[in-house]
Amino acid sequence: MLFTIQVNNKKIRAEKGETILSALNRNGIIIPTLCRMKEFTPTGACRMCVVEVEGRDRLVTACSQPVEEWMKIKTHSPRVITARKTIVELLLSNHPDDCLYCDRNLNCELQRLAEELNIRERRIRARKIKPRLDQSSPSIVRELSKCILCGRCVRVCEEVITATSLDFINKGRETHVGATMDKDFNFSSCIHCGQCVLVCPTGALHEKHYLAEVQEYLNKPEMVKVIQYSSMVVYGIAEELGLRYTKGFDKTLNAILRKIGFDKVFKTGTGTDVCITEITGQLSERIENKADKPLYISACPAWVKYVEQFIPSLIPELSTVKSPQQITGVLIKTLVAGQLGVKPEEIFSVSATPCMAMKFEARRDGMMRKGISDVDSVLTVRELARLIRLYGIDTSNIEEEPADEPMAGRSSAAIMAEVSGGLAESVLRSLHFMKMKKEPDKQLFKKLRSGGLFRETSLQIDEKDVRVAVVDGLTGLEKLKISLASGKKYDLIEVMTCPGGCVHGAGLPFSPSKDEIKSRAKLVYQSDDTEAINLPCKSPSCINLYEKLLKDNSDIADKKIFYTHFEKRNVLL
Ligand code: SF4
Ligand code: SF4
Ligand code: FES
């Protein structure tokens, strides 16, 4: 039901049941918020969104208060502005004030609010919070003195990721956000997804940077500097640098990376094609052997850690095929090293990715051979953008260049792996082609693509009904459990930790809206629709790898380098 309310002496239409904030925003009136996150029930914790409602003594929080027919609201009265200003001044009163050196400098919600509210001096002085820097995690750094206790990270970790690795600790002035038993992050159940980093409004949580290390190696003439980047990095870099993404931007990125000093530039997509091919082989074998348990795809490193910690009974069902990053990494340190006539340790191998958990994955024991890691440094898209800016590359004035063989090309199936359901679809498409010698109609996968936390479909392949399920974000696991308990059987199950898949990866530009995530996914589907090569087995780079390079190289011909193992992990809960 629609009704009229008065806001700032003007009439606007409001809808029964919505909050004051929602009515204001729909009518183009923006007020600041801090603890609120869209799609979450409001907590009213920060009071940044307060407004004045005639007849009420106290200011009310617009994000949690339902709008009512009789309301006369003031959104920017002197009383309201003073209240908001005082909230920010209190938050700043014990803040470290090291904006210039902060990870979120110029991209911080607290800084923006202080600027918007015209705060020009420190009126309120409080004892500074003792600096506490937790760098123990391979993916995430916590700077507790910058935390404003908004609770966004706690809620995302519990309600979206279900890892519940963060919580409020202590009371009163001692309150802070911490990991289990207030220990360092590396002892916690964190699965390194980075979704908490994506929602933190300040520099209290950020990715662990490996930029200094990359810069150091770029200056070592005795090293071969190599970089791989995944398909989502191409879109993400355009977004982060404020450039318009056009088809062929990957070739511009190749040229940029060479100008920075990388000797070889590879596409992780070739590794994704290998990953799809190997998983297809595993699935085919399981179907032939009439396996009664499903094969779980293991390409998402945060999901793998989740299984190792919380559902170790699933480990035997996890595909042992490495992730695209690690497959590309191992090919660099074996095949490429051989082609260049250098030792693996003479190559410095960087991976640029939209994922924060891949920083952790690169350091897993199983991703090293004889003490040498296959991927030496992992950069998020934001870090790579910093590197590009640091090197002063004029991105508007650069000639396009191809990537380097043997990993210069990929199929569109490799891009599909960036969206939830895409990897499962690619495996099914490959299996269909392998058995039926023709590509299936993409319409058959409609059910895997449409929204929802849990999706399922089946495909008739060689007289067998191949059943597949997709879990889009870990909250969807509950639905999978219910479905399995009801007796449903699946041959293949894909689970992605970040809702929507890698298009929502925590290494991509900050604060993506739902629409922005959707438009990244749209770009993925568009590429799949417009590119000519839709299957790994039709990609020249993948064919060359399987038909020639692996066969010619006796050390890796058995393809064991593409496989790994997973183990139960004990963590403090
Ligand atoms: S990285 Fe993910 S699992 Fe770890 S604390 Fe943040 S949200 Fe939770
Ligand atoms: S770490 Fe960031 S997101 Fe978490 S409570 Fe502190 S300021 Fe909020
Ligand atoms: S945004 Fe409304 S109380 Fe925090």
Coordinates of C-alpha atoms and ligand atoms in Angstrom, one line a residue:
M1 CA 0.0 0.0 0.0
L2 CA 1.3 3.4 -1.0
F3 CA 0.9 6.5 1.1
T4 CA 2.3 10.0 1.4
I5 CA 4.7 11.3 4.0
Q6 CA 6.4 14.6 4.4
V7 CA 10.2 14.9 4.1
N8 CA 11.9 18.2 4.4
N9 CA 8.6 19.9 3.9
K10 CA 7.9 18.1 0.6
K11 CA 5.5 15.2 0.0
I12 CA 7.0 11.8 -1.1
R13 CA 5.4 8.4 -1.6
A14 CA 6.2 5.7 0.8
E15 CA 5.2 2.0 0.9
K16 CA 3.8 0.2 3.9
G17 CA 6.4 -2.1 5.5
E18 CA 9.5 -0.4 4.1
T19 CA 12.0 1.4 6.2
I20 CA 12.4 5.2 6.3
L21 CA 15.7 4.8 4.6
S22 CA 14.2 2.8 1.7
A23 CA 11.5 5.4 1.2
L24 CA 14.1 8.2 1.2
N25 CA 16.4 6.4 -1.2
R26 CA 13.7 5.5 -3.6
N27 CA 12.8 9.2 -3.8
G28 CA 16.4 10.3 -4.4
I29 CA 17.2 11.4 -0.9
I30 CA 20.5 10.0 0.3
I31 CA 21.5 10.0 3.9
P32 CA 24.8 8.4 5.3
T33 CA 24.9 4.9 6.6
L34 CA 27.7 2.9 8.1
C35 CA 26.7 -0.4 9.8
R36 CA 23.9 -1.1 7.3
M37 CA 24.4 -3.6 4.5
K38 CA 21.8 -4.1 1.8
E39 CA 20.0 -7.4 2.1
F40 CA 20.8 -7.7 5.8
T41 CA 18.4 -7.1 8.6
P42 CA 19.4 -3.7 10.2
T43 CA 21.0 -3.7 13.6
G44 CA 20.9 0.1 14.2
A45 CA 24.3 -0.1 15.7
C46 CA 26.1 3.0 14.4
R47 CA 23.2 5.5 14.4
M48 CA 24.8 7.3 11.4
C49 CA 21.4 7.2 9.5
V50 CA 19.5 9.2 12.2
V51 CA 16.7 11.5 11.1
E52 CA 14.3 13.8 12.9
V53 CA 10.7 12.7 13.1
E54 CA 8.2 15.3 14.3
G55 CA 6.6 14.2 17.6
R56 CA 9.5 11.9 18.6
D57 CA 11.9 13.2 21.3
R58 CA 14.8 11.1 20.1
L59 CA 16.3 11.0 16.6
V60 CA 15.4 7.7 14.9
T61 CA 17.5 5.4 12.9
A62 CA 16.2 5.4 9.3
C63 CA 17.7 2.0 8.4
S64 CA 15.7 0.1 11.0
Q65 CA 12.5 2.2 11.6
P66 CA 9.5 1.4 9.4
V67 CA 7.9 4.3 7.7
E68 CA 4.4 5.4 8.9
E69 CA 1.7 7.4 7.3
W70 CA 1.7 10.3 9.7
M71 CA 5.4 10.9 9.5
K72 CA 7.0 14.3 9.0
I73 CA 10.8 13.8 8.6
K74 CA 13.8 16.1 8.5
T75 CA 16.8 14.4 7.0
H76 CA 19.4 17.2 7.2
S77 CA 18.2 19.6 10.0
P78 CA 20.9 21.2 12.1
R79 CA 20.1 18.7 14.9
V80 CA 20.6 15.7 12.6
I81 CA 23.8 17.0 11.1
T82 CA 25.2 17.7 14.6
A83 CA 24.3 14.2 15.7
R84 CA 26.0 12.6 12.6
K85 CA 29.0 14.8 13.0
T86 CA 29.4 13.9 16.6
I87 CA 29.2 10.1 15.8
V88 CA 32.0 10.5 13.3
E89 CA 34.0 12.7 15.6
L90 CA 33.7 10.1 18.3
L91 CA 34.9 7.4 15.9
L92 CA 37.8 9.6 15.0
S93 CA 38.6 10.5 18.6
N94 CA 40.6 7.3 19.1
H95 CA 41.5 6.6 15.5
P96 CA 45.2 6.3 14.6
D97 CA 44.9 9.1 12.0
D98 CA 47.4 7.6 9.7
C99 CA 45.3 8.0 6.6
L100 CA 48.2 8.7 4.3
Y101 CA 49.7 5.3 5.0
C102 CA 46.4 3.4 5.2
D103 CA 45.4 0.7 2.8
R104 CA 42.0 2.4 2.2
N105 CA 43.3 6.0 1.8
L106 CA 41.0 7.8 -0.6
N107 CA 38.7 4.8 -0.6
C108 CA 37.5 4.8 3.0
E109 CA 33.9 5.3 4.2
L110 CA 35.0 6.9 7.5
Q111 CA 37.3 9.3 5.6
R112 CA 34.5 10.1 3.1
L113 CA 32.0 10.8 5.9
A114 CA 34.4 13.1 7.7
E115 CA 34.8 15.0 4.5
E116 CA 31.1 15.1 3.7
L117 CA 30.3 16.3 7.2
N118 CA 33.0 18.9 6.9
I119 CA 35.0 17.8 9.9
R120 CA 38.1 19.9 9.9
E121 CA 39.5 19.6 13.5
R122 CA 39.8 17.1 16.3
R123 CA 37.3 18.4 18.8
I124 CA 37.0 15.2 20.8
R125 CA 40.1 13.6 22.1
A126 CA 40.3 10.1 23.5
R127 CA 43.0 7.7 24.3
K128 CA 44.2 6.1 21.0
I129 CA 43.4 2.5 20.5
K130 CA 46.6 0.5 21.0
P131 CA 47.8 -0.6 17.6
R132 CA 47.4 -4.3 17.0
L133 CA 48.5 -5.6 13.6
D134 CA 47.7 -9.2 12.8
Q135 CA 49.7 -10.3 9.8
S136 CA 49.6 -14.0 10.6
S137 CA 47.2 -14.9 7.8
P138 CA 48.6 -15.4 4.3
S139 CA 45.6 -13.6 2.8
I140 CA 44.3 -11.0 5.2
V141 CA 45.8 -8.3 7.5
R142 CA 43.8 -7.0 10.5
E143 CA 44.6 -3.6 11.9
L144 CA 42.4 -3.5 15.0
S145 CA 43.1 0.2 15.8
K146 CA 41.2 1.1 12.6
C147 CA 38.1 -0.9 13.5
I148 CA 34.9 1.2 14.2
L149 CA 32.9 -1.8 15.4
C150 CA 30.3 -1.6 12.7
G151 CA 30.0 -5.4 12.8
R152 CA 29.7 -5.8 9.0
C153 CA 32.6 -8.4 8.9
V154 CA 31.1 -10.4 11.8
R155 CA 27.8 -10.6 10.0
V156 CA 29.1 -11.5 6.6
C157 CA 31.4 -14.2 8.0
E158 CA 28.5 -15.7 9.9
E159 CA 25.5 -15.2 7.7
V160 CA 27.0 -15.4 4.2
I161 CA 30.1 -17.4 4.6
T162 CA 29.0 -19.5 7.6
A163 CA 32.6 -19.8 8.9
T164 CA 31.9 -17.6 11.9
S165 CA 35.5 -16.8 12.3
L166 CA 35.0 -13.3 13.7
D167 CA 33.1 -12.0 16.7
F168 CA 32.9 -9.2 19.2
I169 CA 35.2 -9.8 22.1
N170 CA 35.1 -8.2 25.6
K171 CA 32.8 -5.4 26.6
G172 CA 32.6 -1.6 27.0
R173 CA 35.9 0.2 26.1
E174 CA 37.6 -3.1 25.7
T175 CA 35.3 -4.3 22.9
H176 CA 37.0 -5.3 19.7
V177 CA 36.5 -7.7 16.8
G178 CA 38.6 -10.7 16.9
A179 CA 39.1 -14.3 15.8
T180 CA 38.4 -17.3 18.0
M181 CA 39.7 -16.9 21.6
D182 CA 41.2 -13.6 20.4
K183 CA 44.1 -15.5 18.9
D184 CA 45.8 -14.5 15.7
F185 CA 44.0 -15.1 12.4
N186 CA 46.1 -18.1 11.4
F187 CA 44.7 -20.1 14.3
S188 CA 41.1 -19.4 13.3
S189 CA 38.6 -21.2 11.1
C190 CA 38.9 -18.4 8.5
I191 CA 38.8 -19.8 5.0
H192 CA 40.4 -16.7 3.4
C193 CA 37.5 -15.8 1.2
G194 CA 38.0 -12.1 1.9
Q195 CA 34.3 -11.3 1.9
C196 CA 34.8 -9.5 5.3
V197 CA 37.5 -7.3 3.6
L198 CA 35.1 -6.4 0.9
V199 CA 32.5 -5.0 3.3
C200 CA 34.9 -3.4 5.9
P201 CA 34.4 0.4 5.6
T202 CA 37.9 1.3 6.8
G203 CA 41.4 -0.1 6.6
A204 CA 40.8 -2.4 9.6
L205 CA 40.8 -5.5 7.2
H206 CA 42.7 -5.7 4.0
E207 CA 44.4 -8.1 1.8
K208 CA 48.0 -9.1 2.5
H209 CA 50.1 -7.3 0.0
Y210 CA 52.8 -9.0 -2.0
L211 CA 53.5 -5.9 -4.1
A212 CA 56.8 -5.1 -2.5
E213 CA 58.0 -8.6 -3.1
V214 CA 56.9 -8.4 -6.8
Q215 CA 58.7 -5.1 -7.2
E216 CA 61.9 -6.5 -5.7
Y217 CA 61.9 -9.4 -8.1
L218 CA 61.0 -7.2 -11.1
N219 CA 64.4 -5.6 -10.5
K220 CA 66.4 -8.8 -10.4
P221 CA 67.9 -9.3 -13.9
E222 CA 69.0 -12.8 -13.1
M223 CA 65.3 -13.9 -12.6
V224 CA 62.8 -14.7 -15.3
K225 CA 59.7 -12.8 -14.3
V226 CA 56.4 -14.4 -15.3
I227 CA 52.8 -13.5 -14.7
Q228 CA 49.5 -15.3 -15.2
Y229 CA 46.1 -13.6 -15.0
S230 CA 42.6 -15.0 -15.0
S231 CA 39.7 -13.9 -17.3
M232 CA 38.0 -11.9 -14.5
V233 CA 41.2 -9.9 -14.0
V234 CA 40.8 -8.4 -17.4
Y235 CA 37.3 -7.1 -16.5
G236 CA 38.4 -6.1 -13.0
I237 CA 41.4 -4.1 -14.1
A238 CA 39.3 -2.1 -16.5
E239 CA 36.8 -1.4 -13.7
E240 CA 39.5 -0.5 -11.1
L241 CA 41.4 1.7 -13.5
G242 CA 38.2 3.4 -14.7
L243 CA 38.7 2.3 -18.3
R244 CA 35.9 1.1 -20.6
Y245 CA 36.1 -2.7 -21.0
T246 CA 36.2 -3.6 -24.7
K247 CA 36.7 -6.9 -26.4
G248 CA 40.4 -7.4 -26.8
F249 CA 41.3 -5.5 -23.6
D250 CA 43.3 -8.7 -22.6
K251 CA 45.8 -7.8 -25.4
T252 CA 46.2 -4.3 -23.9
L253 CA 46.8 -5.9 -20.5
N254 CA 49.5 -8.2 -22.0
A255 CA 51.3 -5.1 -23.3
I256 CA 50.9 -3.3 -20.0
L257 CA 52.4 -6.2 -18.1
R258 CA 55.4 -6.5 -20.4
K259 CA 56.0 -2.8 -20.0
I260 CA 56.1 -3.3 -16.3
G261 CA 58.9 -5.8 -16.8
F262 CA 57.3 -9.3 -17.0
D263 CA 59.2 -11.5 -19.4
K264 CA 56.3 -13.8 -20.0
V265 CA 52.6 -13.2 -19.8
F266 CA 50.3 -16.2 -19.6
K267 CA 46.5 -16.7 -19.4
T268 CA 45.3 -18.7 -16.4
G269 CA 42.5 -19.6 -18.8
T270 CA 44.7 -22.3 -20.4
G271 CA 45.0 -23.8 -16.9
T272 CA 41.3 -23.6 -16.5
D273 CA 40.9 -25.5 -19.8
V274 CA 43.2 -28.2 -18.4
C275 CA 41.2 -28.2 -15.1
I276 CA 37.9 -28.7 -17.0
T277 CA 39.5 -31.5 -19.1
E278 CA 40.9 -33.4 -16.1
I279 CA 37.6 -33.0 -14.1
T280 CA 35.7 -34.3 -17.2
G281 CA 38.0 -37.3 -17.3
Q282 CA 37.4 -38.0 -13.5
L283 CA 33.6 -37.6 -13.9
S284 CA 33.5 -39.9 -17.0
E285 CA 35.5 -42.5 -15.1
R286 CA 33.2 -42.3 -12.1
I287 CA 30.1 -42.6 -14.2
E288 CA 31.6 -45.6 -16.0
N289 CA 32.4 -47.2 -12.6
K290 CA 28.9 -46.4 -11.4
A291 CA 30.2 -44.5 -8.4
D292 CA 27.4 -43.9 -6.0
K293 CA 28.8 -40.7 -4.5
P294 CA 29.1 -37.3 -6.3
L295 CA 32.3 -35.7 -7.4
Y296 CA 32.7 -32.3 -5.8
I297 CA 34.6 -29.7 -7.8
S298 CA 37.6 -28.3 -5.9
A299 CA 38.6 -25.2 -7.9
C300 CA 37.5 -22.8 -5.2
P301 CA 40.3 -22.8 -2.5
A302 CA 38.1 -21.3 0.2
W303 CA 35.6 -24.1 -0.3
V304 CA 38.4 -26.7 -0.1
K305 CA 39.5 -25.3 3.2
Y306 CA 35.9 -25.2 4.4
V307 CA 35.7 -29.0 3.6
E308 CA 39.0 -29.7 5.3
Q309 CA 37.9 -27.9 8.5
F310 CA 34.2 -28.4 8.8
I311 CA 33.2 -31.5 6.6
P312 CA 36.3 -33.7 6.4
S313 CA 34.1 -36.7 5.6
L314 CA 33.7 -35.1 2.1
I315 CA 37.4 -35.1 1.3
P316 CA 37.3 -38.5 -0.5
E317 CA 34.7 -37.0 -2.8
L318 CA 36.6 -33.8 -3.6
S319 CA 38.2 -33.8 -7.1
T320 CA 41.9 -33.9 -6.7
V321 CA 42.5 -31.8 -9.8
K322 CA 44.4 -28.6 -8.9
S323 CA 42.8 -25.2 -9.4
P324 CA 43.5 -23.3 -12.7
Q325 CA 46.0 -21.0 -10.9
Q326 CA 48.0 -23.9 -9.6
I327 CA 47.9 -25.9 -12.9
T328 CA 49.2 -22.8 -14.8
G329 CA 51.8 -22.3 -12.0
V330 CA 53.1 -25.9 -12.2
L331 CA 53.2 -25.7 -16.0
I332 CA 55.3 -22.5 -15.7
K333 CA 57.8 -24.1 -13.3
T334 CA 58.1 -27.3 -15.4
L335 CA 57.3 -26.9 -19.0
V336 CA 58.1 -23.3 -19.4
A337 CA 61.3 -23.6 -17.3
G338 CA 62.4 -26.4 -19.6
Q339 CA 61.6 -24.4 -22.8
L340 CA 63.6 -21.4 -21.4
G341 CA 66.4 -23.7 -20.2
V342 CA 66.3 -22.3 -16.6
K343 CA 65.8 -24.0 -13.2
P344 CA 62.3 -23.6 -11.6
E345 CA 63.9 -21.5 -8.8
E346 CA 65.1 -19.0 -11.4
I347 CA 61.6 -18.2 -12.4
F348 CA 59.6 -15.7 -10.3
S349 CA 55.9 -16.6 -10.9
V350 CA 53.1 -14.2 -10.1
S351 CA 49.4 -14.8 -10.4
A352 CA 46.8 -12.0 -10.7
T353 CA 43.4 -13.1 -9.6
P354 CA 40.0 -11.8 -8.3
C355 CA 40.3 -14.2 -5.4
M356 CA 41.8 -13.6 -2.0
A357 CA 41.9 -17.3 -1.0
M358 CA 44.4 -18.0 -3.8
K359 CA 47.0 -16.2 -1.7
F360 CA 46.5 -19.0 0.8
E361 CA 46.3 -21.7 -1.8
A362 CA 49.7 -20.9 -3.3
R363 CA 51.2 -21.5 0.1
R364 CA 49.6 -24.9 0.7
D365 CA 52.2 -27.7 1.2
G366 CA 50.7 -29.7 -1.8
M367 CA 51.4 -26.8 -4.1
M368 CA 55.2 -27.0 -3.7
R369 CA 57.6 -29.4 -5.2
K370 CA 61.0 -29.9 -3.6
G371 CA 60.5 -26.8 -1.5
I372 CA 59.8 -24.6 -4.5
S373 CA 56.4 -23.1 -4.9
D374 CA 54.6 -23.2 -8.2
V375 CA 53.2 -19.7 -7.7
D376 CA 55.5 -17.3 -5.8
S377 CA 53.2 -14.3 -5.3
V378 CA 49.5 -13.8 -5.7
L379 CA 48.1 -10.3 -6.4
T380 CA 44.5 -9.2 -6.2
V381 CA 43.1 -7.0 -9.0
R382 CA 43.4 -4.0 -6.7
E383 CA 47.1 -4.7 -6.1
L384 CA 47.8 -5.2 -9.8
A385 CA 46.1 -1.9 -10.6
R386 CA 48.4 -0.3 -8.0
L387 CA 51.4 -1.8 -9.8
I388 CA 50.2 -0.5 -13.1
R389 CA 49.7 3.0 -11.6
L390 CA 53.1 2.8 -9.9
Y391 CA 54.9 2.1 -13.2
G392 CA 53.1 5.1 -14.8
I393 CA 51.8 3.1 -17.7
D394 CA 49.7 5.2 -20.1
T395 CA 46.9 2.6 -20.6
S396 CA 45.3 4.7 -23.3
N397 CA 48.3 4.8 -25.5
I398 CA 49.5 1.3 -25.9
E399 CA 49.7 -1.3 -28.7
E400 CA 47.8 -4.5 -28.2
E401 CA 50.0 -7.7 -27.8
P402 CA 49.2 -11.4 -27.6
A403 CA 49.9 -13.5 -24.5
D404 CA 52.8 -16.0 -24.6
E405 CA 52.7 -19.6 -25.7
P406 CA 52.2 -22.2 -24.5
M407 CA 49.5 -20.5 -22.4
A408 CA 48.3 -17.8 -24.8
G409 CA 44.8 -19.0 -25.5
R410 CA 41.8 -20.4 -23.8
S411 CA 38.2 -21.5 -24.7
S412 CA 35.2 -19.6 -23.6
A413 CA 34.5 -22.5 -21.2
A414 CA 37.4 -21.1 -19.2
I415 CA 35.7 -17.8 -18.7
M416 CA 32.6 -19.5 -17.6
A417 CA 34.4 -20.8 -14.6
E418 CA 34.3 -17.2 -13.2
V419 CA 30.5 -17.4 -12.6
S420 CA 28.7 -19.8 -10.2
G421 CA 27.6 -22.8 -12.1
G422 CA 30.0 -22.1 -15.0
L423 CA 32.6 -24.7 -14.2
A424 CA 30.0 -27.4 -13.8
E425 CA 28.4 -26.4 -17.1
S426 CA 31.8 -26.4 -18.8
V427 CA 32.5 -29.9 -17.5
L428 CA 29.1 -31.2 -18.7
R429 CA 29.6 -29.5 -22.1
S430 CA 33.0 -31.2 -22.4
L431 CA 31.6 -34.6 -21.3
H432 CA 28.8 -34.3 -23.8
F433 CA 31.3 -33.6 -26.6
M434 CA 33.6 -36.4 -25.5
K435 CA 30.8 -39.0 -25.6
M436 CA 28.4 -37.6 -28.3
K437 CA 31.0 -35.8 -30.5
K438 CA 28.8 -32.7 -30.6
E439 CA 28.4 -29.6 -28.4
P440 CA 25.1 -29.5 -26.4
D441 CA 22.6 -26.7 -26.8
K442 CA 23.5 -24.1 -24.2
Q443 CA 19.8 -23.7 -23.4
L444 CA 20.0 -27.0 -21.6
F445 CA 21.9 -25.3 -18.9
K446 CA 19.4 -22.5 -18.2
K447 CA 18.5 -24.0 -14.8
L448 CA 22.2 -23.9 -13.7
R449 CA 22.5 -20.2 -14.7
S450 CA 19.4 -18.7 -13.1
G451 CA 19.5 -17.3 -9.5
G452 CA 19.1 -19.1 -6.2
L453 CA 21.5 -20.5 -3.7
F454 CA 21.0 -24.0 -4.9
R455 CA 20.4 -25.1 -8.5
E456 CA 20.2 -28.4 -10.2
T457 CA 19.7 -30.0 -13.6
S458 CA 20.4 -33.1 -15.5
L459 CA 21.7 -33.8 -19.0
Q460 CA 21.2 -36.9 -21.1
I461 CA 24.7 -38.0 -22.2
D462 CA 25.2 -41.3 -24.0
E463 CA 22.0 -42.7 -22.5
K464 CA 22.9 -41.7 -19.0
D465 CA 21.2 -39.0 -17.1
V466 CA 24.1 -37.0 -15.7
R467 CA 22.8 -35.1 -12.6
V468 CA 24.5 -31.9 -11.5
A469 CA 24.0 -29.5 -8.5
V470 CA 25.4 -26.0 -8.0
V471 CA 25.8 -24.4 -4.6
D472 CA 26.1 -20.6 -5.1
G473 CA 27.6 -19.4 -1.8
L474 CA 28.0 -21.5 1.3
T475 CA 24.6 -20.8 2.7
G476 CA 23.3 -23.0 -0.2
L477 CA 24.9 -26.0 1.5
E478 CA 21.9 -26.3 3.7
K479 CA 19.7 -26.9 0.7
L480 CA 22.1 -29.4 -0.8
K481 CA 22.0 -31.3 2.5
I482 CA 18.2 -31.4 2.5
S483 CA 18.2 -32.5 -1.1
L484 CA 20.7 -35.3 -0.5
A485 CA 18.8 -36.4 2.7
S486 CA 15.7 -36.7 0.6
G487 CA 17.4 -39.3 -1.5
K488 CA 18.4 -37.3 -4.5
K489 CA 21.6 -38.4 -6.3
Y490 CA 24.1 -36.2 -8.1
D491 CA 27.1 -37.1 -10.3
L492 CA 28.7 -33.7 -10.1
I493 CA 28.5 -30.9 -7.5
E494 CA 30.0 -27.4 -7.8
V495 CA 30.4 -25.2 -4.7
M496 CA 31.6 -21.7 -4.8
T497 CA 32.2 -19.7 -1.6
C498 CA 31.6 -16.2 -2.9
P499 CA 27.9 -15.7 -3.8
G500 CA 27.8 -15.4 -7.6
G501 CA 31.2 -17.0 -8.0
C502 CA 34.5 -15.3 -8.8
V503 CA 32.6 -12.3 -10.3
H504 CA 32.1 -11.4 -6.6
G505 CA 35.7 -12.3 -5.6
A506 CA 37.2 -10.3 -2.7
G507 CA 40.2 -9.2 -4.8
L508 CA 38.0 -7.2 -7.2
P509 CA 37.2 -3.5 -6.8
F510 CA 35.6 -2.6 -3.5
S511 CA 31.9 -2.1 -2.7
P512 CA 30.3 -3.8 -5.7
S513 CA 26.5 -3.5 -5.9
K514 CA 24.4 -6.4 -6.8
D515 CA 23.9 -4.8 -10.3
E516 CA 27.7 -4.5 -10.8
I517 CA 28.2 -8.2 -9.9
K518 CA 25.4 -9.0 -12.4
S519 CA 27.0 -7.0 -15.1
R520 CA 30.3 -8.8 -14.6
A521 CA 28.5 -12.1 -15.0
K522 CA 26.8 -10.7 -18.1
L523 CA 30.2 -10.0 -19.6
V524 CA 31.1 -13.6 -18.9
Y525 CA 28.0 -15.0 -20.7
Q526 CA 28.5 -12.5 -23.5
S527 CA 32.0 -13.8 -24.1
D528 CA 30.8 -17.4 -24.1
D529 CA 28.1 -16.4 -26.7
T530 CA 30.3 -14.5 -29.0
E531 CA 33.6 -16.3 -28.9
A532 CA 34.1 -19.1 -31.5
I533 CA 35.9 -21.7 -29.3
N534 CA 33.6 -22.9 -26.6
L535 CA 35.3 -26.1 -25.4
P536 CA 38.8 -26.8 -24.0
C537 CA 39.4 -29.6 -26.6
K538 CA 39.0 -27.0 -29.4
S539 CA 41.4 -24.4 -28.0
P540 CA 44.7 -24.5 -29.9
S541 CA 46.7 -23.9 -26.7
C542 CA 45.0 -26.8 -24.9
I543 CA 45.3 -29.1 -27.9
N544 CA 49.0 -28.2 -28.3
L545 CA 49.5 -28.9 -24.6
Y546 CA 47.9 -32.3 -24.6
E547 CA 48.8 -33.5 -28.1
K548 CA 52.4 -32.4 -28.2
L549 CA 54.0 -30.6 -25.2
L550 CA 53.0 -33.1 -22.5
K551 CA 53.8 -36.1 -24.7
D552 CA 57.3 -34.7 -25.6
N553 CA 58.1 -34.0 -21.9
S554 CA 58.6 -37.4 -20.2
D555 CA 58.8 -35.8 -16.7
I556 CA 55.2 -34.5 -16.8
A557 CA 53.7 -36.8 -19.5
D558 CA 51.8 -38.7 -16.8
K559 CA 50.0 -35.5 -15.8
K560 CA 50.5 -36.1 -12.1
I561 CA 51.5 -32.5 -11.8
F562 CA 47.9 -31.5 -12.3
Y563 CA 46.7 -33.4 -9.2
T564 CA 47.0 -32.8 -5.4
H565 CA 45.6 -34.1 -2.2
F566 CA 43.6 -32.6 0.7
E567 CA 43.7 -33.3 4.4
K568 CA 41.5 -32.8 7.5
R569 CA 42.5 -29.6 9.3
N570 CA 42.2 -28.9 13.0
V571 CA 41.3 -25.4 13.8
L572 CA 40.1 -23.6 16.9
L573 CA 36.3 -23.2 16.5
Ligands
SF4_1 S1 38.0 -14.2 5.1 FE1 36.0 -15.2 4.9 S2 36.1 -16.8 6.4 FE2 37.8 -15.4 6.9 S3 37.0 -14.1 8.4 FE3 36.7 -13.1 6.5 S4 34.6 -13.7 5.8 FE4 35.2 -15.1 7.5
SF4_2 S1 36.9 -4.8 11.1 FE1 35.9 -3.4 9.6 S2 33.9 -4.4 9.1 FE2 34.7 -5.4 11.0 S3 33.7 -4.3 12.7 FE3 35.7 -3.3 12.3 S4 35.4 -1.7 10.9 FE4 33.5 -3.0 10.8
FES3 S1 23.3 2.7 9.2 FE1 21.5 2.9 10.3 S2 22.2 2.5 12.4 FE2 24.0 2.2 11.2

